Amino acid sequence: MTIKRLYGAIVAQAREPIFYREMGVPDTVEGRFDFLVLHMHLVNERLVATGEAGIALGQELLDHFFEDMDASLREIGIGDLKVPKEMRTLAQAYLGRSALYGQTIAKGDNAALGAAIARNILGKEDAASAAPLASYAIETTHALNKRSLEQFLAGELEFPAPKEVAANAE
């Protein structure tokens, strides 16, 4: 139950309409996937930082994420023979984006984070267009870092309010 609650909270946050209506995230299958990847990365980074139990929980969370992606591919009509290839593509996308987000956040390089978000989520080269989302990712990192492993185990997550973060980024 914990993983389903935790994953559900992450998906719910990544699907908040404000991101799509006001912050430029494309309301497409790709846009939703890429924005969910950002959220999964941010949560998983925090879990890994909490130690062995957090690493195990993070792996369970990633396993659930990829099971959900597999089910989603099948639901939209991708054939059984093509699903494994698509899953490899999704896994590579997740790993590449996660590594890039992790590096830029760890270095405190907000410009590089904005460029990565602009390219991977918004499909743009203009890092300035992603400034509100980069600020949101940084604020989310700070908020998640205040959560204990016990809170994650209980499926309790609190994300910053996107509208407030966007207003502060301007």
CSV table of C-alpha atoms in Angstrom, one decimal:
chain,number,residue,atom,x,y,z
A,1,MET,CA,0.0,0.0,0.0
A,2,THR,CA,2.8,2.4,0.8
A,3,ILE,CA,4.2,2.3,-2.8
A,4,LYS,CA,0.8,2.9,-4.3
A,5,ARG,CA,0.1,5.8,-2.0
A,6,LEU,CA,3.5,7.3,-2.6
A,7,TYR,CA,3.4,6.8,-6.3
A,8,GLY,CA,-0.2,8.2,-6.4
A,9,ALA,CA,0.9,11.3,-4.6
A,10,ILE,CA,3.7,11.9,-7.1
A,11,VAL,CA,1.5,11.3,-10.1
A,12,ALA,CA,-1.2,13.6,-8.7
A,13,GLN,CA,1.3,16.4,-8.3
A,14,ALA,CA,2.8,15.9,-11.7
A,15,ARG,CA,-0.7,16.1,-13.2
A,16,GLU,CA,-1.7,19.4,-11.5
A,17,PRO,CA,-3.4,21.4,-14.2
A,18,ILE,CA,-1.4,24.6,-13.5
A,19,PHE,CA,1.8,23.0,-14.9
A,20,TYR,CA,0.1,22.5,-18.2
A,21,ARG,CA,-2.1,25.6,-18.4
A,22,GLU,CA,0.2,28.2,-17.0
A,23,MET,CA,3.8,26.9,-16.8
A,24,GLY,CA,4.2,25.5,-20.3
A,25,VAL,CA,4.4,21.8,-19.7
A,26,PRO,CA,3.0,20.2,-22.9
A,27,ASP,CA,-0.3,18.4,-22.2
A,28,THR,CA,0.8,15.4,-24.3
A,29,VAL,CA,1.8,11.8,-23.5
A,30,GLU,CA,5.4,12.8,-23.8
A,31,GLY,CA,5.0,16.0,-21.8
A,32,ARG,CA,3.3,14.2,-19.0
A,33,PHE,CA,5.9,11.4,-19.0
A,34,ASP,CA,8.8,13.9,-18.9
A,35,PHE,CA,7.2,15.9,-16.1
A,36,LEU,CA,6.5,12.7,-14.1
A,37,VAL,CA,10.2,11.7,-14.6
A,38,LEU,CA,11.3,15.0,-13.0
A,39,HIS,CA,9.1,14.3,-10.0
A,40,MET,CA,10.2,10.7,-9.7
A,41,HIS,CA,13.8,11.8,-9.8
A,42,LEU,CA,13.3,14.4,-7.1
A,43,VAL,CA,11.6,11.9,-4.8
A,44,ASN,CA,14.0,9.1,-5.5
A,45,GLU,CA,17.0,11.3,-4.8
A,46,ARG,CA,15.6,12.1,-1.4
A,47,LEU,CA,14.9,8.5,-0.6
A,48,VAL,CA,18.4,7.4,-1.6
A,49,ALA,CA,19.8,10.1,0.7
A,50,THR,CA,18.0,8.6,3.7
A,51,GLY,CA,20.1,5.3,3.7
A,52,GLU,CA,19.5,1.7,3.0
A,53,ALA,CA,15.8,1.6,3.7
A,54,GLY,CA,15.3,4.7,1.5
A,55,ILE,CA,17.3,3.1,-1.3
A,56,ALA,CA,15.1,0.0,-1.1
A,57,LEU,CA,11.9,2.1,-1.0
A,58,GLY,CA,13.2,4.1,-4.0
A,59,GLN,CA,13.8,0.9,-6.0
A,60,GLU,CA,10.3,-0.3,-5.2
A,61,LEU,CA,9.0,3.1,-6.3
A,62,LEU,CA,10.9,2.9,-9.6
A,63,ASP,CA,9.7,-0.7,-10.2
A,64,HIS,CA,6.1,0.5,-9.7
A,65,PHE,CA,6.7,3.5,-12.0
A,66,PHE,CA,8.0,1.2,-14.8
A,67,GLU,CA,5.1,-1.3,-14.2
A,68,ASP,CA,2.7,1.6,-14.6
A,69,MET,CA,4.5,2.7,-17.8
A,70,ASP,CA,4.3,-0.8,-19.2
A,71,ALA,CA,0.5,-1.0,-18.4
A,72,SER,CA,0.0,2.5,-19.9
A,73,LEU,CA,1.7,1.4,-23.2
A,74,ARG,CA,-0.5,-1.6,-23.4
A,75,GLU,CA,-3.5,0.5,-22.6
A,76,ILE,CA,-2.9,2.9,-25.5
A,77,GLY,CA,-2.6,0.0,-27.9
A,78,ILE,CA,1.2,-0.7,-28.2
A,79,GLY,CA,1.5,-4.4,-29.2
A,80,ASP,CA,3.0,-7.0,-27.0
A,81,LEU,CA,6.0,-7.4,-29.3
A,82,LYS,CA,6.8,-3.7,-29.3
A,83,VAL,CA,6.3,-3.0,-25.5
A,84,PRO,CA,9.8,-4.3,-24.5
A,85,LYS,CA,11.5,-1.9,-27.0
A,86,GLU,CA,9.4,1.0,-25.9
A,87,MET,CA,10.2,0.2,-22.2
A,88,ARG,CA,13.9,0.2,-23.0
A,89,THR,CA,13.4,3.6,-24.6
A,90,LEU,CA,11.5,4.9,-21.5
A,91,ALA,CA,14.1,3.5,-19.2
A,92,GLN,CA,16.9,5.1,-21.1
A,93,ALA,CA,15.0,8.4,-21.1
A,94,TYR,CA,14.5,8.2,-17.3
A,95,LEU,CA,18.1,7.3,-16.5
A,96,GLY,CA,19.5,10.1,-18.8
A,97,ARG,CA,17.2,12.8,-17.5
A,98,SER,CA,17.6,11.7,-13.9
A,99,ALA,CA,21.4,11.8,-14.1
A,100,LEU,CA,21.2,15.3,-15.7
A,101,TYR,CA,18.8,16.6,-13.1
A,102,GLY,CA,20.8,15.1,-10.3
A,103,GLN,CA,24.1,16.7,-11.6
A,104,THR,CA,22.6,20.2,-12.1
A,105,ILE,CA,20.8,20.2,-8.8
A,106,ALA,CA,23.8,18.9,-6.9
A,107,LYS,CA,26.0,21.6,-8.4
A,108,GLY,CA,23.4,24.3,-7.7
A,109,ASP,CA,23.5,25.1,-11.4
A,110,ASN,CA,20.0,26.6,-11.8
A,111,ALA,CA,20.8,27.8,-15.4
A,112,ALA,CA,21.8,24.2,-16.4
A,113,LEU,CA,18.8,22.8,-14.7
A,114,GLY,CA,16.6,25.3,-16.5
A,115,ALA,CA,18.2,24.3,-19.8
A,116,ALA,CA,17.7,20.6,-19.1
A,117,ILE,CA,14.0,21.2,-18.2
A,118,ALA,CA,13.5,23.4,-21.2
A,119,ARG,CA,15.0,20.8,-23.6
A,120,ASN,CA,13.5,17.6,-22.0
A,121,ILE,CA,10.1,18.8,-20.8
A,122,LEU,CA,9.2,21.9,-22.8
A,123,GLY,CA,10.9,20.9,-26.0
A,124,LYS,CA,12.6,24.3,-26.2
A,125,GLU,CA,16.2,25.5,-26.2
A,126,ASP,CA,15.4,28.7,-24.3
A,127,ALA,CA,16.4,28.0,-20.6
A,128,ALA,CA,14.6,31.2,-19.5
A,129,SER,CA,11.2,29.7,-20.5
A,130,ALA,CA,11.8,27.0,-17.9
A,131,ALA,CA,12.8,29.3,-15.1
A,132,PRO,CA,9.6,28.8,-13.1
A,133,LEU,CA,9.8,25.0,-13.5
A,134,ALA,CA,13.5,25.1,-12.5
A,135,SER,CA,12.6,27.1,-9.4
A,136,TYR,CA,9.8,24.6,-8.7
A,137,ALA,CA,12.2,21.7,-8.9
A,138,ILE,CA,14.6,23.4,-6.5
A,139,GLU,CA,11.8,24.3,-4.0
A,140,THR,CA,10.5,20.7,-4.3
A,141,THR,CA,14.0,19.4,-3.5
A,142,HIS,CA,14.1,21.6,-0.4
A,143,ALA,CA,10.6,20.5,0.7
A,144,LEU,CA,11.4,16.8,0.2
A,145,ASN,CA,14.6,17.1,2.1
A,146,LYS,CA,12.6,18.1,5.1
A,147,ARG,CA,10.6,14.9,5.0
A,148,SER,CA,11.7,11.9,7.1
A,149,LEU,CA,11.8,8.4,5.8
A,150,GLU,CA,8.9,7.5,8.1
A,151,GLN,CA,6.8,10.1,6.3
A,152,PHE,CA,7.7,8.6,2.9
A,153,LEU,CA,6.9,5.2,4.3
A,154,ALA,CA,3.5,6.5,5.3
A,155,GLY,CA,3.0,7.8,1.8
A,156,GLU,CA,3.0,11.4,3.1
A,157,LEU,CA,4.4,13.9,0.7
A,158,GLU,CA,4.1,17.7,0.5
A,159,PHE,CA,5.0,19.5,-2.6
A,160,PRO,CA,5.4,23.3,-2.9
A,161,ALA,CA,2.5,25.2,-4.4
A,162,PRO,CA,3.4,25.7,-8.1
A,163,LYS,CA,1.7,29.0,-8.4
A,164,GLU,CA,3.6,30.5,-5.5
A,165,VAL,CA,6.9,29.2,-6.8
A,166,ALA,CA,6.3,30.5,-10.3
A,167,ALA,CA,5.4,33.9,-8.9
A,168,ASN,CA,8.6,34.0,-6.9
A,169,ALA,CA,10.6,33.0,-10.0
A,170,GLU,CA,9.5,36.0,-12.0
